[in-house]
């Protein structure tokens, strides 16, 4: 899935709490979360998006991976 980020600097870092279940990548203002093949993980997988210019600006996404 994808989500659009607005209101930040445009420089973001994304981290997945369980990269064996779902990875996250950012390009510009779009975050893409991709399920990794394998058994169903313990949900939710937490995706954290942080503005690298202003680290106090962060977003946490709880993602259910099926």
JSON list of N, CA, C and O in Angstrom, two decimals:
[
{"chain": "A", "resi": 1, "resn": "UNK", "atom": "N", "xyz": [0.81, -1.17, 0.00]},
{"chain": "A", "resi": 1, "resn": "UNK", "atom": "CA", "xyz": [0.00, 0.00, 0.00]},
{"chain": "A", "resi": 1, "resn": "UNK", "atom": "C", "xyz": [0.86, 1.24, 0.00]},
{"chain": "A", "resi": 1, "resn": "UNK", "atom": "O", "xyz": [2.07, 1.18, 0.24]},
{"chain": "A", "resi": 2, "resn": "UNK", "atom": "N", "xyz": [0.26, 2.34, -0.31]},
{"chain": "A", "resi": 2, "resn": "UNK", "atom": "CA", "xyz": [0.98, 3.62, -0.35]},
{"chain": "A", "resi": 2, "resn": "UNK", "atom": "C", "xyz": [0.23, 4.68, 0.43]},
{"chain": "A", "resi": 2, "resn": "UNK", "atom": "O", "xyz": [-0.99, 4.62, 0.57]},
{"chain": "A", "resi": 3, "resn": "UNK", "atom": "N", "xyz": [1.00, 5.64, 0.95]},
{"chain": "A", "resi": 3, "resn": "UNK", "atom": "CA", "xyz": [0.43, 6.80, 1.63]},
{"chain": "A", "resi": 3, "resn": "UNK", "atom": "C", "xyz": [1.22, 8.03, 1.22]},
{"chain": "A", "resi": 3, "resn": "UNK", "atom": "O", "xyz": [2.43, 7.95, 1.00]},
{"chain": "A", "resi": 4, "resn": "UNK", "atom": "N", "xyz": [0.54, 9.15, 1.09]},
{"chain": "A", "resi": 4, "resn": "UNK", "atom": "CA", "xyz": [1.18, 10.41, 0.71]},
{"chain": "A", "resi": 4, "resn": "UNK", "atom": "C", "xyz": [1.41, 11.24, 1.97]},
{"chain": "A", "resi": 4, "resn": "UNK", "atom": "O", "xyz": [0.53, 11.37, 2.81]},
{"chain": "A", "resi": 5, "resn": "UNK", "atom": "N", "xyz": [2.64, 11.78, 2.09]},
{"chain": "A", "resi": 5, "resn": "UNK", "atom": "CA", "xyz": [3.01, 12.62, 3.24]},
{"chain": "A", "resi": 5, "resn": "UNK", "atom": "C", "xyz": [2.97, 14.08, 2.79]},
{"chain": "A", "resi": 5, "resn": "UNK", "atom": "O", "xyz": [3.53, 14.42, 1.75]},
{"chain": "A", "resi": 6, "resn": "UNK", "atom": "N", "xyz": [2.35, 14.93, 3.60]},
{"chain": "A", "resi": 6, "resn": "UNK", "atom": "CA", "xyz": [2.34, 16.37, 3.30]},
{"chain": "A", "resi": 6, "resn": "UNK", "atom": "C", "xyz": [2.71, 17.13, 4.56]},
{"chain": "A", "resi": 6, "resn": "UNK", "atom": "O", "xyz": [2.61, 16.61, 5.67]},
{"chain": "A", "resi": 7, "resn": "UNK", "atom": "N", "xyz": [3.16, 18.35, 4.39]},
{"chain": "A", "resi": 7, "resn": "UNK", "atom": "CA", "xyz": [3.41, 19.23, 5.52]},
{"chain": "A", "resi": 7, "resn": "UNK", "atom": "C", "xyz": [4.77, 19.12, 6.16]},
{"chain": "A", "resi": 7, "resn": "UNK", "atom": "O", "xyz": [5.05, 19.79, 7.14]},
{"chain": "A", "resi": 8, "resn": "UNK", "atom": "N", "xyz": [5.66, 18.33, 5.60]},
{"chain": "A", "resi": 8, "resn": "UNK", "atom": "CA", "xyz": [7.01, 18.20, 6.17]},
{"chain": "A", "resi": 8, "resn": "UNK", "atom": "C", "xyz": [8.05, 18.79, 5.24]},
{"chain": "A", "resi": 8, "resn": "UNK", "atom": "O", "xyz": [7.74, 19.51, 4.29]},
{"chain": "A", "resi": 9, "resn": "UNK", "atom": "N", "xyz": [9.29, 18.47, 5.50]},
{"chain": "A", "resi": 9, "resn": "UNK", "atom": "CA", "xyz": [10.40, 19.02, 4.73]},
{"chain": "A", "resi": 9, "resn": "UNK", "atom": "C", "xyz": [10.58, 18.34, 3.38]},
{"chain": "A", "resi": 9, "resn": "UNK", "atom": "O", "xyz": [11.23, 18.89, 2.49]},
{"chain": "A", "resi": 10, "resn": "UNK", "atom": "N", "xyz": [10.05, 17.12, 3.23]},
{"chain": "A", "resi": 10, "resn": "UNK", "atom": "CA", "xyz": [10.26, 16.35, 2.01]},
{"chain": "A", "resi": 10, "resn": "UNK", "atom": "C", "xyz": [11.40, 15.36, 2.14]},
{"chain": "A", "resi": 10, "resn": "UNK", "atom": "O", "xyz": [11.63, 14.57, 1.25]},
{"chain": "A", "resi": 11, "resn": "UNK", "atom": "N", "xyz": [12.11, 15.41, 3.26]},
{"chain": "A", "resi": 11, "resn": "UNK", "atom": "CA", "xyz": [13.20, 14.46, 3.53]},
{"chain": "A", "resi": 11, "resn": "UNK", "atom": "C", "xyz": [12.76, 13.55, 4.66]},
{"chain": "A", "resi": 11, "resn": "UNK", "atom": "O", "xyz": [12.69, 13.98, 5.81]},
{"chain": "A", "resi": 12, "resn": "UNK", "atom": "N", "xyz": [12.47, 12.28, 4.32]},
{"chain": "A", "resi": 12, "resn": "UNK", "atom": "CA", "xyz": [11.90, 11.38, 5.31]},
{"chain": "A", "resi": 12, "resn": "UNK", "atom": "C", "xyz": [12.71, 10.10, 5.43]},
{"chain": "A", "resi": 12, "resn": "UNK", "atom": "O", "xyz": [13.37, 9.67, 4.50]},
{"chain": "A", "resi": 13, "resn": "UNK", "atom": "N", "xyz": [12.60, 9.49, 6.61]},
{"chain": "A", "resi": 13, "resn": "UNK", "atom": "CA", "xyz": [13.19, 8.19, 6.89]},
{"chain": "A", "resi": 13, "resn": "UNK", "atom": "C", "xyz": [12.05, 7.30, 7.36]},
{"chain": "A", "resi": 13, "resn": "UNK", "atom": "O", "xyz": [11.23, 7.72, 8.17]},
{"chain": "A", "resi": 14, "resn": "UNK", "atom": "N", "xyz": [11.98, 6.08, 6.82]},
{"chain": "A", "resi": 14, "resn": "UNK", "atom": "CA", "xyz": [10.93, 5.14, 7.25]},
{"chain": "A", "resi": 14, "resn": "UNK", "atom": "C", "xyz": [11.58, 3.88, 7.80]},
{"chain": "A", "resi": 14, "resn": "UNK", "atom": "O", "xyz": [12.62, 3.45, 7.33]},
{"chain": "A", "resi": 15, "resn": "UNK", "atom": "N", "xyz": [10.94, 3.32, 8.83]},
{"chain": "A", "resi": 15, "resn": "UNK", "atom": "CA", "xyz": [11.44, 2.12, 9.49]},
{"chain": "A", "resi": 15, "resn": "UNK", "atom": "C", "xyz": [10.26, 1.20, 9.76]},
{"chain": "A", "resi": 15, "resn": "UNK", "atom": "O", "xyz": [9.20, 1.65, 10.21]},
{"chain": "A", "resi": 16, "resn": "UNK", "atom": "N", "xyz": [10.46, -0.09, 9.49]},
{"chain": "A", "resi": 16, "resn": "UNK", "atom": "CA", "xyz": [9.45, -1.10, 9.79]},
{"chain": "A", "resi": 16, "resn": "UNK", "atom": "C", "xyz": [9.85, -1.81, 11.08]},
{"chain": "A", "resi": 16, "resn": "UNK", "atom": "O", "xyz": [11.02, -2.16, 11.27]},
{"chain": "A", "resi": 17, "resn": "UNK", "atom": "N", "xyz": [8.88, -2.04, 11.97]},
{"chain": "A", "resi": 17, "resn": "UNK", "atom": "CA", "xyz": [9.17, -2.76, 13.21]},
{"chain": "A", "resi": 17, "resn": "UNK", "atom": "C", "xyz": [9.43, -4.23, 12.96]},
{"chain": "A", "resi": 17, "resn": "UNK", "atom": "O", "xyz": [10.00, -4.91, 13.81]},
{"chain": "A", "resi": 18, "resn": "UNK", "atom": "N", "xyz": [9.02, -4.74, 11.79]},
{"chain": "A", "resi": 18, "resn": "UNK", "atom": "CA", "xyz": [9.21, -6.15, 11.45]},
{"chain": "A", "resi": 18, "resn": "UNK", "atom": "C", "xyz": [9.52, -6.26, 9.96]},
{"chain": "A", "resi": 18, "resn": "UNK", "atom": "O", "xyz": [8.64, -6.61, 9.16]},
{"chain": "A", "resi": 19, "resn": "UNK", "atom": "N", "xyz": [10.77, -5.96, 9.55]},
{"chain": "A", "resi": 19, "resn": "UNK", "atom": "CA", "xyz": [11.11, -6.00, 8.12]},
{"chain": "A", "resi": 19, "resn": "UNK", "atom": "C", "xyz": [11.04, -7.39, 7.51]},
{"chain": "A", "resi": 19, "resn": "UNK", "atom": "O", "xyz": [11.05, -7.52, 6.29]},
{"chain": "A", "resi": 20, "resn": "UNK", "atom": "N", "xyz": [10.94, -8.44, 8.33]},
{"chain": "A", "resi": 20, "resn": "UNK", "atom": "CA", "xyz": [10.75, -9.79, 7.79]},
{"chain": "A", "resi": 20, "resn": "UNK", "atom": "C", "xyz": [9.31, -9.99, 7.32]},
{"chain": "A", "resi": 20, "resn": "UNK", "atom": "O", "xyz": [9.03, -10.91, 6.56]},
{"chain": "A", "resi": 21, "resn": "UNK", "atom": "N", "xyz": [8.40, -9.12, 7.77]},
{"chain": "A", "resi": 21, "resn": "UNK", "atom": "CA", "xyz": [6.99, -9.22, 7.39]},
{"chain": "A", "resi": 21, "resn": "UNK", "atom": "C", "xyz": [6.58, -8.15, 6.38]},
{"chain": "A", "resi": 21, "resn": "UNK", "atom": "O", "xyz": [5.83, -8.42, 5.45]},
{"chain": "A", "resi": 22, "resn": "UNK", "atom": "N", "xyz": [7.08, -6.93, 6.56]},
{"chain": "A", "resi": 22, "resn": "UNK", "atom": "CA", "xyz": [6.73, -5.83, 5.67]},
{"chain": "A", "resi": 22, "resn": "UNK", "atom": "C", "xyz": [7.88, -4.82, 5.64]},
{"chain": "A", "resi": 22, "resn": "UNK", "atom": "O", "xyz": [8.43, -4.49, 6.68]},
{"chain": "A", "resi": 23, "resn": "UNK", "atom": "N", "xyz": [8.21, -4.39, 4.44]},
{"chain": "A", "resi": 23, "resn": "UNK", "atom": "CA", "xyz": [9.23, -3.37, 4.29]},
{"chain": "A", "resi": 23, "resn": "UNK", "atom": "C", "xyz": [8.57, -2.04, 3.98]},
{"chain": "A", "resi": 23, "resn": "UNK", "atom": "O", "xyz": [7.42, -2.00, 3.53]},
{"chain": "A", "resi": 24, "resn": "UNK", "atom": "N", "xyz": [9.29, -0.97, 4.21]},
{"chain": "A", "resi": 24, "resn": "UNK", "atom": "CA", "xyz": [8.77, 0.36, 3.92]},
{"chain": "A", "resi": 24, "resn": "UNK", "atom": "C", "xyz": [9.85, 1.14, 3.20]},
{"chain": "A", "resi": 24, "resn": "UNK", "atom": "O", "xyz": [11.03, 1.03, 3.54]},
{"chain": "A", "resi": 25, "resn": "UNK", "atom": "N", "xyz": [9.44, 1.91, 2.22]},
{"chain": "A", "resi": 25, "resn": "UNK", "atom": "CA", "xyz": [10.37, 2.76, 1.47]},
{"chain": "A", "resi": 25, "resn": "UNK", "atom": "C", "xyz": [9.68, 4.10, 1.23]},
{"chain": "A", "resi": 25, "resn": "UNK", "atom": "O", "xyz": [8.45, 4.19, 1.23]},
{"chain": "A", "resi": 26, "resn": "UNK", "atom": "N", "xyz": [10.49, 5.13, 1.05]},
{"chain": "A", "resi": 26, "resn": "UNK", "atom": "CA", "xyz": [9.93, 6.45, 0.79]},
{"chain": "A", "resi": 26, "resn": "UNK", "atom": "C", "xyz": [10.62, 7.04, -0.43]},
{"chain": "A", "resi": 26, "resn": "UNK", "atom": "O", "xyz": [11.83, 6.90, -0.61]},
{"chain": "A", "resi": 27, "resn": "UNK", "atom": "N", "xyz": [9.83, 7.67, -1.28]},
{"chain": "A", "resi": 27, "resn": "UNK", "atom": "CA", "xyz": [10.33, 8.39, -2.45]},
{"chain": "A", "resi": 27, "resn": "UNK", "atom": "C", "xyz": [9.54, 9.69, -2.53]},
{"chain": "A", "resi": 27, "resn": "UNK", "atom": "O", "xyz": [8.32, 9.66, -2.71]},
{"chain": "A", "resi": 28, "resn": "UNK", "atom": "N", "xyz": [10.25, 10.80, -2.33]},
{"chain": "A", "resi": 28, "resn": "UNK", "atom": "CA", "xyz": [9.55, 12.08, -2.27]},
{"chain": "A", "resi": 28, "resn": "UNK", "atom": "C", "xyz": [8.60, 12.08, -1.10]},
{"chain": "A", "resi": 28, "resn": "UNK", "atom": "O", "xyz": [8.99, 11.82, 0.03]},
{"chain": "A", "resi": 29, "resn": "UNK", "atom": "N", "xyz": [7.34, 12.30, -1.36]},
{"chain": "A", "resi": 29, "resn": "UNK", "atom": "CA", "xyz": [6.33, 12.31, -0.30]},
{"chain": "A", "resi": 29, "resn": "UNK", "atom": "C", "xyz": [5.45, 11.09, -0.29]},
{"chain": "A", "resi": 29, "resn": "UNK", "atom": "O", "xyz": [4.35, 11.12, 0.25]},
{"chain": "A", "resi": 30, "resn": "UNK", "atom": "N", "xyz": [5.91, 9.99, -0.90]},
{"chain": "A", "resi": 30, "resn": "UNK", "atom": "CA", "xyz": [5.10, 8.77, -0.96]},
{"chain": "A", "resi": 30, "resn": "UNK", "atom": "C", "xyz": [5.80, 7.64, -0.21]},
{"chain": "A", "resi": 30, "resn": "UNK", "atom": "O", "xyz": [6.95, 7.31, -0.50]},
{"chain": "A", "resi": 31, "resn": "UNK", "atom": "N", "xyz": [5.10, 7.07, 0.76]},
{"chain": "A", "resi": 31, "resn": "UNK", "atom": "CA", "xyz": [5.60, 5.91, 1.50]},
{"chain": "A", "resi": 31, "resn": "UNK", "atom": "C", "xyz": [4.94, 4.67, 0.91]},
{"chain": "A", "resi": 31, "resn": "UNK", "atom": "O", "xyz": [3.71, 4.63, 0.74]},
{"chain": "A", "resi": 32, "resn": "UNK", "atom": "N", "xyz": [5.75, 3.67, 0.60]},
{"chain": "A", "resi": 32, "resn": "UNK", "atom": "CA", "xyz": [5.24, 2.41, 0.07]},
{"chain": "A", "resi": 32, "resn": "UNK", "atom": "C", "xyz": [5.57, 1.30, 1.06]},
{"chain": "A", "resi": 32, "resn": "UNK", "atom": "O", "xyz": [6.72, 1.14, 1.45]},
{"chain": "A", "resi": 33, "resn": "UNK", "atom": "N", "xyz": [4.55, 0.55, 1.47]},
{"chain": "A", "resi": 33, "resn": "UNK", "atom": "CA", "xyz": [4.71, -0.59, 2.37]},
{"chain": "A", "resi": 33, "resn": "UNK", "atom": "C", "xyz": [4.45, -1.85, 1.55]},
{"chain": "A", "resi": 33, "resn": "UNK", "atom": "O", "xyz": [3.44, -1.95, 0.86]},
{"chain": "A", "resi": 34, "resn": "UNK", "atom": "N", "xyz": [5.40, -2.80, 1.63]},
{"chain": "A", "resi": 34, "resn": "UNK", "atom": "CA", "xyz": [5.30, -4.03, 0.85]},
{"chain": "A", "resi": 34, "resn": "UNK", "atom": "C", "xyz": [5.40, -5.24, 1.76]},
{"chain": "A", "resi": 34, "resn": "UNK", "atom": "O", "xyz": [6.31, -5.31, 2.59]},
{"chain": "A", "resi": 35, "resn": "UNK", "atom": "N", "xyz": [4.47, -6.17, 1.59]},
{"chain": "A", "resi": 35, "resn": "UNK", "atom": "CA", "xyz": [4.50, -7.41, 2.36]},
{"chain": "A", "resi": 35, "resn": "UNK", "atom": "C", "xyz": [5.64, -8.28, 1.85]},
{"chain": "A", "resi": 35, "resn": "UNK", "atom": "O", "xyz": [5.88, -8.38, 0.65]},
{"chain": "A", "resi": 36, "resn": "UNK", "atom": "N", "xyz": [6.34, -8.93, 2.76]},
{"chain": "A", "resi": 36, "resn": "UNK", "atom": "CA", "xyz": [7.40, -9.86, 2.43]},
{"chain": "A", "resi": 36, "resn": "UNK", "atom": "C", "xyz": [6.81, -11.26, 2.45]},
{"chain": "A", "resi": 36, "resn": "UNK", "atom": "O", "xyz": [6.02, -11.58, 3.35]},
{"chain": "A", "resi": 37, "resn": "UNK", "atom": "N", "xyz": [7.16, -12.09, 1.47]},
{"chain": "A", "resi": 37, "resn": "UNK", "atom": "CA", "xyz": [6.63, -13.45, 1.40]},
{"chain": "A", "resi": 37, "resn": "UNK", "atom": "C", "xyz": [7.02, -14.23, 2.65]},
{"chain": "A", "resi": 37, "resn": "UNK", "atom": "O", "xyz": [8.09, -14.03, 3.23]},
{"chain": "A", "resi": 38, "resn": "UNK", "atom": "N", "xyz": [6.14, -15.11, 3.06]},
{"chain": "A", "resi": 38, "resn": "UNK", "atom": "CA", "xyz": [6.39, -15.93, 4.24]},
{"chain": "A", "resi": 38, "resn": "UNK", "atom": "C", "xyz": [5.13, -16.08, 5.04]},
{"chain": "A", "resi": 38, "resn": "UNK", "atom": "O", "xyz": [4.05, -15.63, 4.64]},
{"chain": "A", "resi": 39, "resn": "UNK", "atom": "N", "xyz": [5.23, -16.71, 6.21]},
{"chain": "A", "resi": 39, "resn": "UNK", "atom": "CA", "xyz": [4.03, -16.92, 7.03]},
{"chain": "A", "resi": 39, "resn": "UNK", "atom": "C", "xyz": [3.48, -15.59, 7.55]},
{"chain": "A", "resi": 39, "resn": "UNK", "atom": "O", "xyz": [4.22, -14.61, 7.65]},
{"chain": "A", "resi": 40, "resn": "UNK", "atom": "N", "xyz": [2.21, -15.58, 7.85]},
{"chain": "A", "resi": 40, "resn": "UNK", "atom": "CA", "xyz": [1.58, -14.37, 8.38]},
{"chain": "A", "resi": 40, "resn": "UNK", "atom": "C", "xyz": [2.26, -13.96, 9.67]},
{"chain": "A", "resi": 40, "resn": "UNK", "atom": "O", "xyz": [2.47, -14.78, 10.56]},
{"chain": "A", "resi": 41, "resn": "UNK", "atom": "N", "xyz": [2.63, -12.69, 9.79]},
{"chain": "A", "resi": 41, "resn": "UNK", "atom": "CA", "xyz": [3.33, -12.22, 10.98]},
{"chain": "A", "resi": 41, "resn": "UNK", "atom": "C", "xyz": [2.37, -11.86, 12.11]},
{"chain": "A", "resi": 41, "resn": "UNK", "atom": "O", "xyz": [1.17, -11.82, 11.93]},
{"chain": "A", "resi": 42, "resn": "UNK", "atom": "N", "xyz": [2.95, -11.56, 13.25]},
{"chain": "A", "resi": 42, "resn": "UNK", "atom": "CA", "xyz": [2.19, -10.99, 14.35]},
{"chain": "A", "resi": 42, "resn": "UNK", "atom": "C", "xyz": [1.86, -9.55, 13.97]},
{"chain": "A", "resi": 42, "resn": "UNK", "atom": "O", "xyz": [2.75, -8.79, 13.57]},
{"chain": "A", "resi": 43, "resn": "UNK", "atom": "N", "xyz": [0.60, -9.19, 14.04]},
{"chain": "A", "resi": 43, "resn": "UNK", "atom": "CA", "xyz": [0.17, -7.84, 13.67]},
{"chain": "A", "resi": 43, "resn": "UNK", "atom": "C", "xyz": [-0.08, -7.01, 14.91]},
{"chain": "A", "resi": 43, "resn": "UNK", "atom": "O", "xyz": [-0.36, -7.56, 15.96]},
{"chain": "A", "resi": 44, "resn": "UNK", "atom": "N", "xyz": [-0.05, -5.71, 14.84]},
{"chain": "A", "resi": 44, "resn": "UNK", "atom": "CA", "xyz": [0.28, -4.95, 13.64]},
{"chain": "A", "resi": 44, "resn": "UNK", "atom": "C", "xyz": [1.79, -4.81, 13.47]},
{"chain": "A", "resi": 44, "resn": "UNK", "atom": "O", "xyz": [2.56, -4.95, 14.42]},
{"chain": "A", "resi": 45, "resn": "UNK", "atom": "N", "xyz": [2.19, -4.51, 12.23]},
{"chain": "A", "resi": 45, "resn": "UNK", "atom": "CA", "xyz": [3.56, -4.10, 11.95]},
{"chain": "A", "resi": 45, "resn": "UNK", "atom": "C", "xyz": [3.54, -2.57, 12.02]},
{"chain": "A", "resi": 45, "resn": "UNK", "atom": "O", "xyz": [2.67, -1.93, 11.43]},
{"chain": "A", "resi": 46, "resn": "UNK", "atom": "N", "xyz": [4.46, -2.00, 12.77]},
{"chain": "A", "resi": 46, "resn": "UNK", "atom": "CA", "xyz": [4.47, -0.56, 12.96]},
{"chain": "A", "resi": 46, "resn": "UNK", "atom": "C", "xyz": [5.47, 0.06, 11.99]},
{"chain": "A", "resi": 46, "resn": "UNK", "atom": "O", "xyz": [6.64, -0.31, 11.96]},
{"chain": "A", "resi": 47, "resn": "UNK", "atom": "N", "xyz": [4.98, 0.99, 11.17]},
{"chain": "A", "resi": 47, "resn": "UNK", "atom": "CA", "xyz": [5.81, 1.73, 10.24]},
{"chain": "A", "resi": 47, "resn": "UNK", "atom": "C", "xyz": [5.95, 3.14, 10.81]},
{"chain": "A", "resi": 47, "resn": "UNK", "atom": "O", "xyz": [4.96, 3.82, 11.07]},
{"chain": "A", "resi": 48, "resn": "UNK", "atom": "N", "xyz": [7.20, 3.56, 11.02]},
{"chain": "A", "resi": 48, "resn": "UNK", "atom": "CA", "xyz": [7.45, 4.90, 11.55]},
{"chain": "A", "resi": 48, "resn": "UNK", "atom": "C", "xyz": [8.06, 5.75, 10.45]},
{"chain": "A", "resi": 48, "resn": "UNK", "atom": "O", "xyz": [9.02, 5.34, 9.80]},
{"chain": "A", "resi": 49, "resn": "UNK", "atom": "N", "xyz": [7.47, 6.92, 10.23]},
{"chain": "A", "resi": 49, "resn": "UNK", "atom": "CA", "xyz": [7.97, 7.88, 9.24]},
{"chain": "A", "resi": 49, "resn": "UNK", "atom": "C", "xyz": [8.45, 9.09, 10.02]},
{"chain": "A", "resi": 49, "resn": "UNK", "atom": "O", "xyz": [7.70, 9.66, 10.82]},
{"chain": "A", "resi": 50, "resn": "UNK", "atom": "N", "xyz": [9.70, 9.47, 9.81]},
{"chain": "A", "resi": 50, "resn": "UNK", "atom": "CA", "xyz": [10.28, 10.60, 10.54]},
{"chain": "A", "resi": 50, "resn": "UNK", "atom": "C", "xyz": [10.83, 11.62, 9.55]},
{"chain": "A", "resi": 50, "resn": "UNK", "atom": "O", "xyz": [11.46, 11.26, 8.57]},
{"chain": "A", "resi": 51, "resn": "UNK", "atom": "N", "xyz": [10.58, 12.89, 9.81]},
{"chain": "A", "resi": 51, "resn": "UNK", "atom": "CA", "xyz": [11.12, 13.99, 9.01]},
{"chain": "A", "resi": 51, "resn": "UNK", "atom": "C", "xyz": [12.57, 14.18, 9.43]},
{"chain": "A", "resi": 51, "resn": "UNK", "atom": "O", "xyz": [12.85, 14.48, 10.59]},
{"chain": "A", "resi": 52, "resn": "UNK", "atom": "N", "xyz": [13.51, 13.97, 8.52]},
{"chain": "A", "resi": 52, "resn": "UNK", "atom": "CA", "xyz": [14.93, 14.05, 8.89]},
{"chain": "A", "resi": 52, "resn": "UNK", "atom": "C", "xyz": [15.38, 15.47, 9.19]},
{"chain": "A", "resi": 52, "resn": "UNK", "atom": "O", "xyz": [16.35, 15.67, 9.91]},
{"chain": "A", "resi": 53, "resn": "UNK", "atom": "N", "xyz": [14.66, 16.46, 8.67]},
{"chain": "A", "resi": 53, "resn": "UNK", "atom": "CA", "xyz": [15.01, 17.85, 8.95]},
{"chain": "A", "resi": 53, "resn": "UNK", "atom": "C", "xyz": [14.49, 18.29, 10.32]},
{"chain": "A", "resi": 53, "resn": "UNK", "atom": "O", "xyz": [15.13, 19.07, 11.01]},
{"chain": "A", "resi": 54, "resn": "UNK", "atom": "N", "xyz": [13.34, 17.77, 10.72]},
{"chain": "A", "resi": 54, "resn": "UNK", "atom": "CA", "xyz": [12.74, 18.08, 12.02]},
{"chain": "A", "resi": 54, "resn": "UNK", "atom": "C", "xyz": [12.29, 16.76, 12.66]},
{"chain": "A", "resi": 54, "resn": "UNK", "atom": "O", "xyz": [11.13, 16.36, 12.52]},
{"chain": "A", "resi": 55, "resn": "UNK", "atom": "N", "xyz": [13.20, 16.04, 13.34]},
{"chain": "A", "resi": 55, "resn": "UNK", "atom": "CA", "xyz": [12.88, 14.72, 13.90]},
{"chain": "A", "resi": 55, "resn": "UNK", "atom": "C", "xyz": [11.70, 14.69, 14.87]},
{"chain": "A", "resi": 55, "resn": "UNK", "atom": "O", "xyz": [11.16, 13.63, 15.14]},
{"chain": "A", "resi": 56, "resn": "UNK", "atom": "N", "xyz": [11.29, 15.85, 15.39]},
{"chain": "A", "resi": 56, "resn": "UNK", "atom": "CA", "xyz": [10.13, 15.85, 16.28]},
{"chain": "A", "resi": 56, "resn": "UNK", "atom": "C", "xyz": [8.85, 15.59, 15.50]},
{"chain": "A", "resi": 56, "resn": "UNK", "atom": "O", "xyz": [7.82, 15.25, 16.08]},
{"chain": "A", "resi": 57, "resn": "UNK", "atom": "N", "xyz": [8.92, 15.72, 14.17]},
{"chain": "A", "resi": 57, "resn": "UNK", "atom": "CA", "xyz": [7.76, 15.43, 13.31]},
{"chain": "A", "resi": 57, "resn": "UNK", "atom": "C", "xyz": [7.85, 13.96, 12.89]},
{"chain": "A", "resi": 57, "resn": "UNK", "atom": "O", "xyz": [8.72, 13.58, 12.12]},
{"chain": "A", "resi": 58, "resn": "UNK", "atom": "N", "xyz": [6.96, 13.15, 13.44]},
{"chain": "A", "resi": 58, "resn": "UNK", "atom": "CA", "xyz": [6.96, 11.73, 13.13]},
{"chain": "A", "resi": 58, "resn": "UNK", "atom": "C", "xyz": [5.53, 11.23, 13.01]},
{"chain": "A", "resi": 58, "resn": "UNK", "atom": "O", "xyz": [4.61, 11.78, 13.61]},
{"chain": "A", "resi": 59, "resn": "UNK", "atom": "N", "xyz": [5.38, 10.17, 12.25]},
{"chain": "A", "resi": 59, "resn": "UNK", "atom": "CA", "xyz": [4.08, 9.55, 12.04]},
{"chain": "A", "resi": 59, "resn": "UNK", "atom": "C", "xyz": [4.26, 8.06, 12.27]},
{"chain": "A", "resi": 59, "resn": "UNK", "atom": "O", "xyz": [5.22, 7.46, 11.80]},
{"chain": "A", "resi": 60, "resn": "UNK", "atom": "N", "xyz": [3.34, 7.46, 12.99]},
{"chain": "A", "resi": 60, "resn": "UNK", "atom": "CA", "xyz": [3.35, 6.02, 13.22]},
{"chain": "A", "resi": 60, "resn": "UNK", "atom": "C", "xyz": [2.13, 5.41, 12.56]},
{"chain": "A", "resi": 60, "resn": "UNK", "atom": "O", "xyz": [1.00, 5.84, 12.80]},
{"chain": "A", "resi": 61, "resn": "UNK", "atom": "N", "xyz": [2.37, 4.41, 11.70]},
{"chain": "A", "resi": 61, "resn": "UNK", "atom": "CA", "xyz": [1.29, 3.71, 11.02]},
{"chain": "A", "resi": 61, "resn": "UNK", "atom": "C", "xyz": [1.26, 2.27, 11.53]},
{"chain": "A", "resi": 61, "resn": "UNK", "atom": "O", "xyz": [2.27, 1.56, 11.46]},
{"chain": "A", "resi": 62, "resn": "UNK", "atom": "N", "xyz": [0.13, 1.83, 12.04]},
{"chain": "A", "resi": 62, "resn": "UNK", "atom": "CA", "xyz": [-0.06, 0.43, 12.43]},
{"chain": "A", "resi": 62, "resn": "UNK", "atom": "C", "xyz": [-0.67, -0.29, 11.24]},
{"chain": "A", "resi": 62, "resn": "UNK", "atom": "O", "xyz": [-1.80, -0.01, 10.85]},
{"chain": "A", "resi": 63, "resn": "UNK", "atom": "N", "xyz": [0.10, -1.22, 10.65]},
{"chain": "A", "resi": 63, "resn": "UNK", "atom": "CA", "xyz": [-0.30, -1.89, 9.43]},
{"chain": "A", "resi": 63, "resn": "UNK", "atom": "C", "xyz": [-0.61, -3.35, 9.73]},
{"chain": "A", "resi": 63, "resn": "UNK", "atom": "O", "xyz": [0.18, -4.04, 10.39]},
{"chain": "A", "resi": 64, "resn": "UNK", "atom": "N", "xyz": [-1.75, -3.83, 9.24]},
{"chain": "A", "resi": 64, "resn": "UNK", "atom": "CA", "xyz": [-2.09, -5.24, 9.35]},
{"chain": "A", "resi": 64, "resn": "UNK", "atom": "C", "xyz": [-1.60, -5.94, 8.09]},
{"chain": "A", "resi": 64, "resn": "UNK", "atom": "O", "xyz": [-1.98, -5.57, 6.98]},
{"chain": "A", "resi": 65, "resn": "UNK", "atom": "N", "xyz": [-0.74, -6.94, 8.27]},
{"chain": "A", "resi": 65, "resn": "UNK", "atom": "CA", "xyz": [-0.18, -7.68, 7.15]},
{"chain": "A", "resi": 65, "resn": "UNK", "atom": "C", "xyz": [-0.87, -9.04, 7.08]},
{"chain": "A", "resi": 65, "resn": "UNK", "atom": "O", "xyz": [-0.87, -9.78, 8.06]},
{"chain": "A", "resi": 66, "resn": "UNK", "atom": "N", "xyz": [-1.47, -9.33, 5.94]},
{"chain": "A", "resi": 66, "resn": "UNK", "atom": "CA", "xyz": [-2.16, -10.61, 5.75]},
{"chain": "A", "resi": 66, "resn": "UNK", "atom": "C", "xyz": [-1.34, -11.54, 4.89]},
{"chain": "A", "resi": 66, "resn": "UNK", "atom": "O", "xyz": [-0.60, -11.18, 4.08]}
]
